Amino acid sequence: MHEGGVHETPALVSLDDIRLAAGRVRALACRTPLLDVRTSKNTDRAEAEVEAGLQTRLMLKCECFQPGGAFKIRGACNMIAQLSSEARSAGVITYSSGNHGRAVALVAEAFRAPAVIVMPETTPRVKVDGVRRHGAEVVFAGTTSTDRKVCAEGLAKARGLTIVPPFDHPWIIAGQGTTGLEILEQHSQVRSIYVPVGGGGQIAGISAAVKRMRAWLRVIGVGPVGAARMSASMAAGRPVTLETTVSIADGLLTLRPGDITFAHVQAFVDGIVTVTDEEIAAGVKWLFHAAKIVAEPSGAAAVAAALRTLEPDTVAVVSGGNVDPDAFAGYIR
């Protein structure tokens, strides 16, 4: 920050940064499929529309198929791969509602680095178990992103650990941007990409990648109505901190976007829309019945928004599939 309280504009990751990240993440992250699913805005009319040839196609970038069940492995791998051997030996720590924590645990295990994951007390059991399966230590701290960040910073200082942030770091953003490279390789004529938005790491990376290669391509961020921190921030022209967030999309409940991720959203993203919990639940149900995909609510948010319009050559990123089985049964019933 300059004197007088004027913020410096964070540097944006380059296309070369993202291309180099693609080489680093290849060892652990998989190239996820882009599924082409025929659908209808009115599912009751689907059969009739098939016969009439009126159905629309929605393409799904299935990051829920990643090791660890979410896109987060890309950023975690890109960052931990660039740490010195000394830093990896000392260990890494992060603060996460679940998927990033699991990704850090998985990548740290592969690099033989100790890992500590600070998680909210409300984290679904499926995500806690996923972290522990990779040998990481779990520490619970409060219910907000601020609670767990403060806890992680204290532990990092006390134990000499390297923090692997969930979203607000150039290496994390570059790693997430490799999804954008794959989308363009898999469907060069894509016109719109819908991306779930929490802290903004995924949409920052994807938009930085695709906009530098296809400036006309539309990138739309999607967040829950009850956690619209990116919409509020875009309206204010600066990162805004919400007092509370509430949604079934537990992975999208960050109170504030990152400074670096927000700069990318301002530079590259065409719009931010919100979806209700009812729409998100309907998205989870649609993914299961139309595409046979298991998605968590956070992972289905972009699909929920894309289903409103069903524009041609649209991709929705299904960002994660780590969902409590009982809750999932309720969504698809």
CSV table of C-alpha atoms in Angstrom, one decimal:
chain,number,residue,atom,x,y,z
A,1,MET,CA,0.0,0.0,0.0
A,2,HIS,CA,1.3,3.5,-0.8
A,3,GLU,CA,1.3,6.3,1.7
A,4,GLY,CA,-2.1,7.9,1.9
A,5,GLY,CA,-3.9,4.6,1.8
A,6,VAL,CA,-3.8,4.1,-2.0
A,7,HIS,CA,-3.6,0.4,-2.9
A,8,GLU,CA,-1.1,-0.8,-5.5
A,9,THR,CA,-2.7,-2.8,-8.3
A,10,PRO,CA,-1.5,-6.4,-8.0
A,11,ALA,CA,0.4,-7.9,-10.9
A,12,LEU,CA,-1.7,-10.2,-13.1
A,13,VAL,CA,-0.4,-13.7,-14.0
A,14,SER,CA,0.7,-14.1,-17.6
A,15,LEU,CA,-0.2,-16.7,-20.2
A,16,ASP,CA,3.4,-18.0,-19.9
A,17,ASP,CA,2.9,-18.4,-16.1
A,18,ILE,CA,-0.2,-20.6,-16.8
A,19,ARG,CA,1.5,-22.6,-19.5
A,20,LEU,CA,4.5,-23.3,-17.2
A,21,ALA,CA,2.0,-24.3,-14.5
A,22,ALA,CA,0.5,-26.8,-16.8
A,23,GLY,CA,3.8,-28.7,-17.0
A,24,ARG,CA,4.1,-28.7,-13.2
A,25,VAL,CA,0.6,-30.0,-12.4
A,26,ARG,CA,0.6,-32.7,-15.0
A,27,ALA,CA,2.2,-35.2,-12.6
A,28,LEU,CA,-0.8,-35.1,-10.2
A,29,ALA,CA,-3.7,-33.4,-11.8
A,30,CYS,CA,-5.6,-35.1,-14.6
A,31,ARG,CA,-6.8,-33.6,-17.9
A,32,THR,CA,-10.6,-33.7,-17.1
A,33,PRO,CA,-13.1,-34.4,-19.8
A,34,LEU,CA,-15.4,-31.8,-21.4
A,35,LEU,CA,-18.8,-33.6,-21.6
A,36,ASP,CA,-21.4,-32.5,-24.1
A,37,VAL,CA,-24.8,-33.0,-22.6
A,38,ARG,CA,-28.1,-32.4,-24.4
A,39,THR,CA,-30.6,-30.7,-22.2
A,40,SER,CA,-33.8,-28.6,-22.0
A,41,LYS,CA,-34.8,-25.7,-19.8
A,42,ASN,CA,-38.0,-27.6,-19.1
A,43,THR,CA,-37.0,-31.2,-18.3
A,44,ASP,CA,-40.6,-32.3,-18.5
A,45,ARG,CA,-40.5,-31.5,-22.2
A,46,ALA,CA,-37.1,-33.1,-22.8
A,47,GLU,CA,-38.4,-36.2,-24.6
A,48,ALA,CA,-40.6,-34.2,-26.9
A,49,GLU,CA,-37.8,-31.8,-27.7
A,50,VAL,CA,-35.4,-34.7,-28.5
A,51,GLU,CA,-37.9,-35.9,-31.1
A,52,ALA,CA,-38.3,-32.4,-32.5
A,53,GLY,CA,-34.5,-31.7,-32.5
A,54,LEU,CA,-35.0,-28.7,-30.3
A,55,GLN,CA,-32.7,-29.6,-27.4
A,56,THR,CA,-29.7,-27.4,-26.5
A,57,ARG,CA,-26.3,-28.6,-25.5
A,58,LEU,CA,-24.4,-27.7,-22.4
A,59,MET,CA,-20.8,-28.6,-22.0
A,60,LEU,CA,-19.4,-29.6,-18.6
A,61,LYS,CA,-15.8,-29.2,-17.6
A,62,CYS,CA,-15.6,-32.0,-15.0
A,63,GLU,CA,-13.1,-30.9,-12.4
A,64,CYS,CA,-15.1,-33.1,-10.0
A,65,PHE,CA,-13.1,-36.0,-11.6
A,66,GLN,CA,-9.8,-34.7,-10.3
A,67,PRO,CA,-7.8,-36.6,-7.7
A,68,GLY,CA,-9.2,-35.2,-4.4
A,69,GLY,CA,-12.5,-34.5,-6.2
A,70,ALA,CA,-12.0,-30.9,-7.1
A,71,PHE,CA,-10.1,-28.4,-9.2
A,72,LYS,CA,-8.0,-27.3,-6.2
A,73,ILE,CA,-5.2,-29.8,-6.9
A,74,ARG,CA,-4.1,-27.7,-9.8
A,75,GLY,CA,-3.2,-24.6,-7.7
A,76,ALA,CA,-1.8,-26.6,-4.8
A,77,CYS,CA,0.4,-28.6,-7.0
A,78,ASN,CA,1.8,-25.6,-8.9
A,79,MET,CA,2.7,-23.9,-5.6
A,80,ILE,CA,4.2,-26.8,-3.7
A,81,ALA,CA,6.2,-27.9,-6.7
A,82,GLN,CA,7.9,-24.5,-6.7
A,83,LEU,CA,8.9,-24.6,-3.0
A,84,SER,CA,12.5,-25.3,-2.0
A,85,SER,CA,13.3,-28.8,-0.7
A,86,GLU,CA,14.0,-27.1,2.7
A,87,ALA,CA,10.5,-25.5,2.8
A,88,ARG,CA,8.8,-28.7,1.8
A,89,SER,CA,10.7,-30.6,4.5
A,90,ALA,CA,9.6,-28.1,7.1
A,91,GLY,CA,6.0,-28.6,6.1
A,92,VAL,CA,3.1,-26.6,4.6
A,93,ILE,CA,-0.2,-25.3,6.1
A,94,THR,CA,-3.4,-24.0,4.7
A,95,TYR,CA,-6.8,-22.8,5.8
A,96,SER,CA,-9.7,-24.3,3.9
A,97,SER,CA,-13.4,-25.3,4.1
A,98,GLY,CA,-12.5,-28.6,2.5
A,99,ASN,CA,-11.4,-29.0,-1.1
A,100,HIS,CA,-8.3,-26.9,-1.0
A,101,GLY,CA,-7.3,-28.6,2.3
A,102,ARG,CA,-7.7,-32.0,0.7
A,103,ALA,CA,-5.7,-30.9,-2.3
A,104,VAL,CA,-2.8,-29.6,-0.2
A,105,ALA,CA,-2.8,-32.8,1.8
A,106,LEU,CA,-2.8,-34.9,-1.3
A,107,VAL,CA,0.0,-32.9,-3.0
A,108,ALA,CA,2.1,-32.7,0.2
A,109,GLU,CA,1.8,-36.5,0.6
A,110,ALA,CA,3.1,-36.9,-3.0
A,111,PHE,CA,6.1,-34.5,-2.2
A,112,ARG,CA,6.6,-36.2,1.2
A,113,ALA,CA,6.0,-32.9,3.0
A,114,PRO,CA,4.2,-32.6,6.4
A,115,ALA,CA,0.9,-30.8,6.1
A,116,VAL,CA,-1.5,-29.1,8.5
A,117,ILE,CA,-5.0,-28.2,7.4
A,118,VAL,CA,-7.0,-25.6,9.4
A,119,MET,CA,-10.7,-26.2,8.7
A,120,PRO,CA,-14.0,-24.7,10.0
A,121,GLU,CA,-15.8,-26.5,12.7
A,122,THR,CA,-18.8,-26.9,10.3
A,123,THR,CA,-16.8,-28.7,7.6
A,124,PRO,CA,-18.8,-31.8,6.2
A,125,ARG,CA,-17.3,-35.0,7.5
A,126,VAL,CA,-16.6,-36.3,4.0
A,127,LYS,CA,-14.1,-33.4,3.5
A,128,VAL,CA,-12.4,-33.9,6.8
A,129,ASP,CA,-12.0,-37.6,6.2
A,130,GLY,CA,-10.6,-36.9,2.7
A,131,VAL,CA,-7.9,-34.7,4.2
A,132,ARG,CA,-7.0,-37.2,6.9
A,133,ARG,CA,-6.7,-40.1,4.4
A,134,HIS,CA,-3.6,-38.3,3.0
A,135,GLY,CA,-1.9,-38.1,6.4
A,136,ALA,CA,-2.4,-34.5,7.1
A,137,GLU,CA,-3.0,-33.0,10.6
A,138,VAL,CA,-6.4,-31.3,10.9
A,139,VAL,CA,-7.0,-28.4,13.2
A,140,PHE,CA,-10.5,-26.9,13.6
A,141,ALA,CA,-10.9,-23.1,14.0
A,142,GLY,CA,-14.2,-21.3,14.1
A,143,THR,CA,-16.7,-21.0,11.3
A,144,THR,CA,-15.4,-18.2,9.1
A,145,SER,CA,-12.5,-17.9,6.6
A,146,THR,CA,-11.0,-15.2,8.9
A,147,ASP,CA,-11.0,-17.6,11.9
A,148,ARG,CA,-9.1,-20.2,10.1
A,149,LYS,CA,-6.7,-17.8,8.4
A,150,VAL,CA,-5.7,-16.3,11.7
A,151,CYS,CA,-5.2,-19.7,13.2
A,152,ALA,CA,-3.1,-20.9,10.2
A,153,GLU,CA,-0.9,-17.8,10.3
A,154,GLY,CA,-0.2,-18.3,14.0
A,155,LEU,CA,0.7,-22.0,13.5
A,156,ALA,CA,2.9,-21.2,10.5
A,157,LYS,CA,4.9,-18.7,12.5
A,158,ALA,CA,5.2,-21.0,15.5
A,159,ARG,CA,6.2,-24.1,13.5
A,160,GLY,CA,8.1,-22.6,10.6
A,161,LEU,CA,5.5,-23.8,8.0
A,162,THR,CA,4.9,-22.4,4.5
A,163,ILE,CA,1.3,-21.2,4.0
A,164,VAL,CA,-0.3,-22.4,0.8
A,165,PRO,CA,-3.2,-19.9,0.4
A,166,PRO,CA,-6.6,-21.1,-0.9
A,167,PHE,CA,-6.8,-18.6,-3.7
A,168,ASP,CA,-5.0,-15.2,-3.3
A,169,HIS,CA,-1.5,-16.1,-4.6
A,170,PRO,CA,-0.1,-15.9,-8.2
A,171,TRP,CA,1.1,-19.5,-8.2
A,172,ILE,CA,-2.3,-20.7,-7.1
A,173,ILE,CA,-4.1,-18.6,-9.7
A,174,ALA,CA,-1.7,-19.8,-12.4
A,175,GLY,CA,-2.4,-23.4,-11.5
A,176,GLN,CA,-6.1,-23.0,-11.6
A,177,GLY,CA,-5.7,-21.3,-15.0
A,178,THR,CA,-4.6,-24.6,-16.6
A,179,THR,CA,-8.3,-25.5,-16.6
A,180,GLY,CA,-8.9,-22.6,-19.1
A,181,LEU,CA,-6.1,-23.9,-21.4
A,182,GLU,CA,-7.8,-27.3,-21.5
A,183,ILE,CA,-11.2,-25.9,-22.2
A,184,LEU,CA,-9.9,-24.1,-25.3
A,185,GLU,CA,-8.0,-27.2,-26.5
A,186,GLN,CA,-11.1,-29.3,-26.1
A,187,HIS,CA,-13.6,-26.9,-27.7
A,188,SER,CA,-12.0,-24.0,-29.6
A,189,GLN,CA,-15.4,-22.5,-30.5
A,190,VAL,CA,-16.6,-22.0,-26.9
A,191,ARG,CA,-18.4,-18.7,-26.5
A,192,SER,CA,-19.1,-18.5,-22.8
A,193,ILE,CA,-17.6,-20.1,-19.7
A,194,TYR,CA,-19.5,-20.1,-16.4
A,195,VAL,CA,-17.3,-20.5,-13.3
A,196,PRO,CA,-18.2,-20.9,-9.6
A,197,VAL,CA,-16.8,-18.0,-7.5
A,198,GLY,CA,-15.7,-18.2,-3.9
A,199,GLY,CA,-12.4,-16.4,-3.1
A,200,GLY,CA,-11.9,-16.1,-6.9
A,201,GLY,CA,-8.8,-18.2,-7.5
A,202,GLN,CA,-10.4,-20.4,-10.2
A,203,ILE,CA,-12.1,-17.7,-12.1
A,204,ALA,CA,-9.0,-15.5,-11.9
A,205,GLY,CA,-6.9,-18.2,-13.5
A,206,ILE,CA,-9.4,-19.4,-16.1
A,207,SER,CA,-10.2,-15.9,-17.2
A,208,ALA,CA,-6.5,-14.9,-17.4
A,209,ALA,CA,-5.9,-17.9,-19.6
A,210,VAL,CA,-8.8,-17.7,-22.0
A,211,LYS,CA,-9.1,-13.9,-22.4
A,212,ARG,CA,-5.5,-13.7,-23.5
A,213,MET,CA,-6.2,-16.2,-26.2
A,214,ARG,CA,-9.8,-15.3,-27.1
A,215,ALA,CA,-10.5,-11.7,-26.0
A,216,TRP,CA,-14.2,-12.0,-27.2
A,217,LEU,CA,-15.0,-15.1,-25.1
A,218,ARG,CA,-17.4,-14.3,-22.2
A,219,VAL,CA,-16.4,-15.4,-18.7
A,220,ILE,CA,-19.2,-15.3,-16.1
A,221,GLY,CA,-18.7,-15.9,-12.4
A,222,VAL,CA,-21.4,-17.5,-10.3
A,223,GLY,CA,-21.9,-17.2,-6.6
A,224,PRO,CA,-24.7,-17.9,-4.1
A,225,VAL,CA,-27.2,-15.2,-3.3
A,226,GLY,CA,-26.3,-15.7,0.4
A,227,ALA,CA,-22.5,-15.2,-0.3
A,228,ALA,CA,-22.4,-12.5,-3.0
A,229,ARG,CA,-19.0,-11.0,-2.0
A,230,MET,CA,-17.7,-10.8,-5.5
A,231,SER,CA,-20.9,-9.0,-6.8
A,232,ALA,CA,-20.6,-6.5,-4.0
A,233,SER,CA,-16.9,-6.0,-4.6
A,234,MET,CA,-17.4,-5.4,-8.3
A,235,ALA,CA,-20.1,-2.9,-7.6
A,236,ALA,CA,-17.9,-1.1,-5.1
A,237,GLY,CA,-14.8,-1.3,-7.3
A,238,ARG,CA,-12.7,-2.8,-4.5
A,239,PRO,CA,-12.8,-6.0,-2.4
A,240,VAL,CA,-15.7,-6.0,0.1
A,241,THR,CA,-15.9,-8.0,3.3
A,242,LEU,CA,-19.3,-9.5,4.1
A,243,GLU,CA,-20.4,-9.8,7.7
A,244,THR,CA,-21.9,-13.2,7.2
A,245,THR,CA,-22.4,-15.8,4.4
A,246,VAL,CA,-25.1,-18.5,4.2
A,247,SER,CA,-25.6,-21.1,1.5
A,248,ILE,CA,-25.7,-24.9,0.9
A,249,ALA,CA,-22.6,-24.2,-1.2
A,250,ASP,CA,-20.2,-24.5,1.7
A,251,GLY,CA,-17.1,-24.1,-0.6
A,252,LEU,CA,-18.2,-20.7,-1.7
A,253,LEU,CA,-18.7,-19.0,1.6
A,254,THR,CA,-15.6,-16.9,1.8
A,255,LEU,CA,-16.3,-13.5,3.3
A,256,ARG,CA,-14.0,-11.5,1.1
A,257,PRO,CA,-12.4,-12.0,-2.3
A,258,GLY,CA,-8.6,-11.8,-2.5
A,259,ASP,CA,-6.8,-8.6,-3.6
A,260,ILE,CA,-5.0,-10.5,-6.4
A,261,THR,CA,-8.0,-12.5,-7.5
A,262,PHE,CA,-10.2,-9.4,-7.5
A,263,ALA,CA,-7.7,-7.6,-9.8
A,264,HIS,CA,-8.0,-10.5,-12.2
A,265,VAL,CA,-11.8,-10.4,-12.1
A,266,GLN,CA,-11.8,-6.7,-12.8
A,267,ALA,CA,-9.4,-7.2,-15.7
A,268,PHE,CA,-10.9,-10.2,-17.4
A,269,VAL,CA,-14.4,-11.3,-16.2
A,270,ASP,CA,-17.5,-10.1,-18.1
A,271,GLY,CA,-20.0,-10.4,-15.3
A,272,ILE,CA,-20.9,-11.9,-11.9
A,273,VAL,CA,-24.3,-13.5,-11.3
A,274,THR,CA,-25.9,-15.1,-8.3
A,275,VAL,CA,-28.0,-18.2,-7.9
A,276,THR,CA,-30.3,-19.2,-5.1
A,277,ASP,CA,-29.9,-22.4,-3.0
A,278,GLU,CA,-32.9,-23.8,-4.7
A,279,GLU,CA,-31.3,-23.3,-8.1
A,280,ILE,CA,-28.0,-24.8,-6.8
A,281,ALA,CA,-29.9,-27.9,-5.5
A,282,ALA,CA,-31.7,-28.2,-8.8
A,283,GLY,CA,-28.3,-28.0,-10.5
A,284,VAL,CA,-27.0,-30.9,-8.4
A,285,LYS,CA,-30.1,-32.9,-9.3
A,286,TRP,CA,-29.8,-32.1,-13.0
A,287,LEU,CA,-26.1,-33.1,-13.1
A,288,PHE,CA,-27.0,-36.5,-11.6
A,289,HIS,CA,-30.0,-37.2,-13.8
A,290,ALA,CA,-28.8,-35.7,-17.1
A,291,ALA,CA,-25.1,-36.4,-17.0
A,292,LYS,CA,-24.7,-39.1,-14.2
A,293,ILE,CA,-22.3,-36.8,-12.4
A,294,VAL,CA,-22.0,-36.5,-8.6
A,295,ALA,CA,-21.4,-32.8,-7.8
A,296,GLU,CA,-21.3,-30.9,-4.5
A,297,PRO,CA,-23.5,-27.7,-4.3
A,298,SER,CA,-20.4,-25.5,-4.8
A,299,GLY,CA,-19.5,-27.5,-7.9
A,300,ALA,CA,-23.0,-27.1,-9.3
A,301,ALA,CA,-23.4,-23.4,-9.0
A,302,ALA,CA,-22.1,-22.6,-12.5
A,303,VAL,CA,-24.4,-25.2,-14.0
A,304,ALA,CA,-27.4,-23.6,-12.2
A,305,ALA,CA,-26.7,-20.3,-13.8
A,306,ALA,CA,-25.9,-21.8,-17.3
A,307,LEU,CA,-29.2,-23.7,-17.3
A,308,ARG,CA,-31.1,-20.3,-17.1
A,309,THR,CA,-30.1,-19.4,-20.7
A,310,LEU,CA,-28.6,-22.4,-22.4
A,311,GLU,CA,-26.7,-20.4,-24.9
A,312,PRO,CA,-24.9,-22.2,-27.7
A,313,ASP,CA,-21.3,-23.3,-27.1
A,314,THR,CA,-21.4,-22.7,-23.4
A,315,VAL,CA,-19.2,-24.5,-20.9
A,316,ALA,CA,-20.0,-24.7,-17.1
A,317,VAL,CA,-17.2,-25.7,-14.8
A,318,VAL,CA,-18.3,-28.5,-12.4
A,319,SER,CA,-15.7,-27.6,-9.8
A,320,GLY,CA,-16.1,-30.3,-7.2
A,321,GLY,CA,-17.8,-33.5,-6.2
A,322,ASN,CA,-17.1,-33.9,-2.5
A,323,VAL,CA,-20.6,-34.1,-1.1
A,324,ASP,CA,-22.1,-35.7,2.0
A,325,PRO,CA,-24.0,-38.8,0.8
A,326,ASP,CA,-27.1,-38.1,2.9
A,327,ALA,CA,-27.3,-34.5,1.7
A,328,PHE,CA,-26.8,-35.6,-1.9
A,329,ALA,CA,-29.6,-38.1,-1.6
A,330,GLY,CA,-31.9,-35.3,-0.6
A,331,TYR,CA,-30.8,-33.1,-3.5
A,332,ILE,CA,-31.5,-35.7,-6.2
A,333,ARG,CA,-34.6,-37.2,-4.7
